[in-house]
Amino acid sequence: MDLGIKGRRAVVCASSKGLGRGCAEALAEAGCDLVLNARGEEALEATAEHIRITYGVNVVAVAADITTDEGRAKVLEAAGEVDILVNNAGGPPPGMWHDWEREDFIKALDANMLTPIALIKALVPSMMDRGWGRVVNITSQSVKAPIGVLGLSNSARAGLTGYVAGTSRQVAGSGVNINNLLPGIHATDRAVALDGGVAKAQGITSEQAKIDRCKTIPAGRYGTADEFGAVCAFLCSAHAGFIVGQNVLHDGGGVNATL
Ligand code: NAP
């Protein structure tokens, strides 16, 4: 299917690896020019070069921490006017409800709620002026079904979800569509780290932790960044203009819910 976004310009945050990279590659395959971002310069440059060579699109790489004012300013300066924004950042660490202090919540809110909101506020007005835009926020299945040890993530992402629910309906009339894409378990560094934590806590190997977790997913496996990226690219496509403020699960059936 032609996604109808060839030549569009997209910012994909936190995209040297994992789900962000999957989204960047799918958008590049659809013909979008990209602004990529991550903190580590080496992996970011390697990803940018791979995408340039593979898809023949223009790629600007901005090494910066997207959760800081300075990092966002660097990305926005390089970005200029963009048509597509994919919001992403690393997830907060796991822990127990009684251990988190105010500072832990502020850090999680900054990364996973206030950063995407700041970028939406910076980039959506010019999309509205031009009558076309797409925003996809990478959040988590924890928005639909809480994961106890990820309480910082549950809290921050629920806040973003509430903001998007109202805002998406305010901007839809100007041709700008904002939606959230909710990953379940995907085979990325983040999943390996979480499996490592479970293995340590239960005195088992990481491989066993992965096997155990696969049993909780009806699809019987972890998702891939490529699959996730393809869904993101569709939500950014010309065909997704009637999808507004939705929370699209990509979880292999992991969330056991009717709606
Ligand atoms: P990942 O494999 O660890 O990749 C994270 C990417 O983001 C890397 O490119 C990393 O590069 C970049 N990054 C992290 N923090 C950043 C920051 N502050 N500023 C700029 N770039 C940053 O993670 P992932 O699995 O793709 O997860 C992406 C998001 O989805 C996370 O918020 C995660 O919590 C959420 N999620 C993932 C899963 C899953 O199963 N994978 C499930 C539910 C939710 P640098 O480290 O070099 O900056």
mmCIF file of N, CA, C and O and ligand atoms in Angstrom, residues 14-20 37-40 64-67 88-91 112 138-140 157 183-186 188-191, ligand 1:
data_model
loop_
_atom_site.group_PDB
_atom_site.id
_atom_site.type_symbol
_atom_site.label_atom_id
_atom_site.label_comp_id
_atom_site.label_asym_id
_atom_site.label_seq_id
_atom_site.Cartn_x
_atom_site.Cartn_y
_atom_site.Cartn_z
ATOM 1 N N ALA A 14 14.150 9.574 20.094
ATOM 2 C CA ALA A 14 14.680 8.349 20.721
ATOM 3 C C ALA A 14 14.654 7.183 19.727
ATOM 4 O O ALA A 14 13.972 6.182 19.934
ATOM 5 N N SER A 15 15.423 7.339 18.651
ATOM 6 C CA SER A 15 15.217 6.431 17.510
ATOM 7 C C SER A 15 16.482 5.760 16.992
ATOM 8 O O SER A 15 16.490 5.252 15.872
ATOM 9 N N SER A 16 17.551 5.703 17.799
ATOM 10 C CA SER A 16 18.737 4.988 17.306
ATOM 11 C C SER A 16 18.552 3.483 17.423
ATOM 12 O O SER A 16 19.228 2.714 16.739
ATOM 13 N N LYS A 17 17.660 3.064 18.308
ATOM 14 C CA LYS A 17 17.445 1.631 18.557
ATOM 15 C C LYS A 17 15.971 1.370 18.820
ATOM 16 O O LYS A 17 15.180 2.306 18.985
ATOM 17 N N GLY A 18 15.635 0.093 18.923
ATOM 18 C CA GLY A 18 14.334 -0.312 19.452
ATOM 19 C C GLY A 18 13.136 0.163 18.649
ATOM 20 O O GLY A 18 13.158 0.256 17.416
ATOM 21 N N LEU A 19 12.067 0.492 19.376
ATOM 22 C CA LEU A 19 10.785 0.826 18.736
ATOM 23 C C LEU A 19 10.884 2.128 17.937
ATOM 24 O O LEU A 19 10.299 2.245 16.853
ATOM 25 N N GLY A 20 11.624 3.110 18.464
ATOM 26 C CA GLY A 20 11.803 4.370 17.738
ATOM 27 C C GLY A 20 12.472 4.129 16.401
ATOM 28 O O GLY A 20 12.069 4.678 15.372
ATOM 29 N N ASN A 37 16.845 11.186 16.574
ATOM 30 C CA ASN A 37 17.419 11.669 17.828
ATOM 31 C C ASN A 37 17.693 10.515 18.788
ATOM 32 O O ASN A 37 16.968 9.532 18.827
ATOM 33 N N ALA A 38 18.780 10.643 19.533
ATOM 34 C CA ALA A 38 19.093 9.774 20.680
ATOM 35 C C ALA A 38 20.242 10.460 21.405
ATOM 36 O O ALA A 38 20.820 11.424 20.879
ATOM 37 N N ARG A 39 20.569 9.974 22.602
ATOM 38 C CA ARG A 39 21.672 10.611 23.336
ATOM 39 C C ARG A 39 23.036 10.134 22.819
ATOM 40 O O ARG A 39 23.935 10.924 22.619
ATOM 41 N N GLY A 40 23.166 8.834 22.608
ATOM 42 C CA GLY A 40 24.447 8.260 22.191
ATOM 43 C C GLY A 40 24.709 8.523 20.704
ATOM 44 O O GLY A 40 23.946 8.078 19.850
ATOM 45 N N ALA A 64 21.083 14.246 21.427
ATOM 46 C CA ALA A 64 20.606 15.101 22.523
ATOM 47 C C ALA A 64 19.668 14.304 23.415
ATOM 48 O O ALA A 64 19.033 13.339 22.963
ATOM 49 N N ASP A 65 19.581 14.737 24.669
ATOM 50 C CA ASP A 65 18.617 14.134 25.593
ATOM 51 C C ASP A 65 17.271 14.847 25.389
ATOM 52 O O ASP A 65 17.119 16.014 25.767
ATOM 53 N N ILE A 66 16.325 14.134 24.816
ATOM 54 C CA ILE A 66 15.051 14.757 24.435
ATOM 55 C C ILE A 66 14.234 15.166 25.661
ATOM 56 O O ILE A 66 13.292 15.962 25.533
ATOM 57 N N THR A 67 14.588 14.654 26.839
ATOM 58 C CA THR A 67 13.811 14.979 28.041
ATOM 59 C C THR A 67 14.266 16.284 28.694
ATOM 60 O O THR A 67 13.731 16.674 29.730
ATOM 61 N N ASN A 88 8.883 9.746 21.663
ATOM 62 C CA ASN A 88 9.408 8.561 22.329
ATOM 63 C C ASN A 88 10.554 8.989 23.241
ATOM 64 O O ASN A 88 11.184 10.014 23.017
ATOM 65 N N ALA A 89 10.764 8.220 24.287
ATOM 66 C CA ALA A 89 11.931 8.406 25.175
ATOM 67 C C ALA A 89 12.082 7.109 25.954
ATOM 68 O O ALA A 89 11.193 6.249 25.922
ATOM 69 N N GLY A 90 13.173 6.959 26.645
ATOM 70 C CA GLY A 90 13.337 5.766 27.463
ATOM 71 C C GLY A 90 12.261 5.697 28.540
ATOM 72 O O GLY A 90 11.713 6.719 28.935
ATOM 73 N N GLY A 91 11.962 4.481 28.976
ATOM 74 C CA GLY A 91 10.942 4.301 30.016
ATOM 75 C C GLY A 91 11.552 4.411 31.406
ATOM 76 O O GLY A 91 12.744 4.181 31.591
ATOM 77 N N ASN A 112 8.157 11.181 30.112
ATOM 78 C CA ASN A 112 7.112 10.438 29.411
ATOM 79 C C ASN A 112 5.770 11.155 29.328
ATOM 80 O O ASN A 112 4.829 10.637 28.755
ATOM 81 N N ILE A 138 4.540 7.112 21.429
ATOM 82 C CA ILE A 138 4.786 5.739 21.881
ATOM 83 C C ILE A 138 4.577 5.729 23.391
ATOM 84 O O ILE A 138 5.302 6.411 24.136
ATOM 85 N N THR A 139 3.553 5.032 23.845
ATOM 86 C CA THR A 139 3.292 4.985 25.296
ATOM 87 C C THR A 139 3.523 3.545 25.778
ATOM 88 O O THR A 139 4.639 3.045 25.671
ATOM 89 N N SER A 140 2.496 2.850 26.233
ATOM 90 C CA SER A 140 2.700 1.490 26.741
ATOM 91 C C SER A 140 1.360 0.810 26.975
ATOM 92 O O SER A 140 0.357 1.485 27.247
ATOM 93 N N ARG A 157 2.396 7.989 31.839
ATOM 94 C CA ARG A 157 1.766 7.739 30.541
ATOM 95 C C ARG A 157 0.245 7.951 30.617
ATOM 96 O O ARG A 157 -0.372 8.351 29.633
ATOM 97 N N PRO A 183 2.840 -0.153 23.001
ATOM 98 C CA PRO A 183 3.532 -1.436 22.866
ATOM 99 C C PRO A 183 3.274 -2.359 24.054
ATOM 100 O O PRO A 183 3.271 -1.923 25.212
ATOM 101 N N GLY A 184 3.045 -3.642 23.728
ATOM 102 C CA GLY A 184 3.198 -4.681 24.731
ATOM 103 C C GLY A 184 4.669 -5.067 24.689
ATOM 104 O O GLY A 184 5.521 -4.234 24.386
ATOM 105 N N ILE A 185 4.957 -6.324 24.935
ATOM 106 C CA ILE A 185 6.368 -6.718 25.009
ATOM 107 C C ILE A 185 6.968 -6.883 23.612
ATOM 108 O O ILE A 185 6.456 -7.645 22.788
ATOM 109 N N HIS A 186 8.063 -6.165 23.388
ATOM 110 C CA HIS A 186 8.791 -6.240 22.121
ATOM 111 C C HIS A 186 10.254 -6.587 22.392
ATOM 112 O O HIS A 186 10.800 -6.214 23.428
ATOM 113 N N THR A 188 13.420 -5.717 22.354
ATOM 114 C CA THR A 188 14.359 -4.586 22.278
ATOM 115 C C THR A 188 15.250 -4.633 23.515
ATOM 116 O O THR A 188 15.039 -5.449 24.419
ATOM 117 N N ASP A 189 16.207 -3.706 23.583
ATOM 118 C CA ASP A 189 17.095 -3.641 24.761
ATOM 119 C C ASP A 189 16.293 -3.475 26.046
ATOM 120 O O ASP A 189 16.667 -3.982 27.103
ATOM 121 N N ARG A 190 15.182 -2.703 25.955
ATOM 122 C CA ARG A 190 14.345 -2.453 27.133
ATOM 123 C C ARG A 190 13.788 -3.783 27.669
ATOM 124 O O ARG A 190 13.783 -4.028 28.872
ATOM 125 N N ALA A 191 13.312 -4.647 26.761
ATOM 126 C CA ALA A 191 12.753 -5.938 27.185
ATOM 127 C C ALA A 191 13.846 -6.817 27.800
ATOM 128 O O ALA A 191 13.615 -7.505 28.804
HETATM 129 P P1 NAP B 1 15.180 0.779 23.842
HETATM 130 O O1 NAP B 1 15.331 -0.416 22.981
HETATM 131 O O2 NAP B 1 15.892 0.830 25.142
HETATM 132 O O3 NAP B 1 15.561 2.050 22.927
HETATM 133 C C1 NAP B 1 15.485 3.279 23.440
HETATM 134 C C2 NAP B 1 15.955 4.302 22.384
HETATM 135 O O4 NAP B 1 15.663 5.576 22.894
HETATM 136 C C3 NAP B 1 17.443 4.279 22.106
HETATM 137 O O5 NAP B 1 17.681 4.713 20.791
HETATM 138 C C4 NAP B 1 17.972 5.311 23.108
HETATM 139 O O6 NAP B 1 19.229 5.815 22.707
HETATM 140 C C5 NAP B 1 16.852 6.345 23.025
HETATM 141 N N1 NAP B 1 16.683 7.156 24.219
HETATM 142 C C6 NAP B 1 16.439 6.719 25.475
HETATM 143 N N2 NAP B 1 16.324 7.759 26.314
HETATM 144 C C7 NAP B 1 16.485 8.884 25.562
HETATM 145 C C8 NAP B 1 16.471 10.273 25.846
HETATM 146 N N3 NAP B 1 16.303 10.708 27.086
HETATM 147 N N4 NAP B 1 16.668 11.148 24.826
HETATM 148 C C9 NAP B 1 16.858 10.706 23.572
HETATM 149 N N5 NAP B 1 16.882 9.406 23.235
HETATM 150 C C10 NAP B 1 16.702 8.504 24.226
HETATM 151 O O7 NAP B 1 13.654 1.027 24.226
HETATM 152 P P2 NAP B 1 12.331 0.500 23.475
HETATM 153 O O8 NAP B 1 12.069 -0.893 23.897
HETATM 154 O O9 NAP B 1 12.420 0.834 22.056
HETATM 155 O O10 NAP B 1 11.205 1.368 24.207
HETATM 156 C C11 NAP B 1 10.767 2.610 23.711
HETATM 157 C C12 NAP B 1 9.670 3.119 24.648
HETATM 158 O O11 NAP B 1 8.583 2.194 24.646
HETATM 159 C C13 NAP B 1 10.135 3.270 26.094
HETATM 160 O O12 NAP B 1 9.523 4.398 26.679
HETATM 161 C C14 NAP B 1 9.593 2.003 26.749
HETATM 162 O O13 NAP B 1 9.360 2.155 28.126
HETATM 163 C C15 NAP B 1 8.306 1.801 25.974
HETATM 164 N N6 NAP B 1 7.851 0.409 26.009
HETATM 165 C C16 NAP B 1 8.628 -0.577 25.516
HETATM 166 C C17 NAP B 1 8.178 -1.887 25.576
HETATM 167 C C18 NAP B 1 9.005 -3.035 25.058
HETATM 168 O O14 NAP B 1 8.653 -4.197 25.267
HETATM 169 N N7 NAP B 1 10.097 -2.807 24.375
HETATM 170 C C19 NAP B 1 6.918 -2.175 26.147
HETATM 171 C C20 NAP B 1 6.143 -1.135 26.631
HETATM 172 C C21 NAP B 1 6.617 0.159 26.564
HETATM 173 P P3 NAP B 1 20.245 6.464 23.802
HETATM 174 O O15 NAP B 1 20.263 5.553 24.975
HETATM 175 O O16 NAP B 1 21.557 6.541 23.080
HETATM 176 O O17 NAP B 1 19.689 7.809 24.131
#
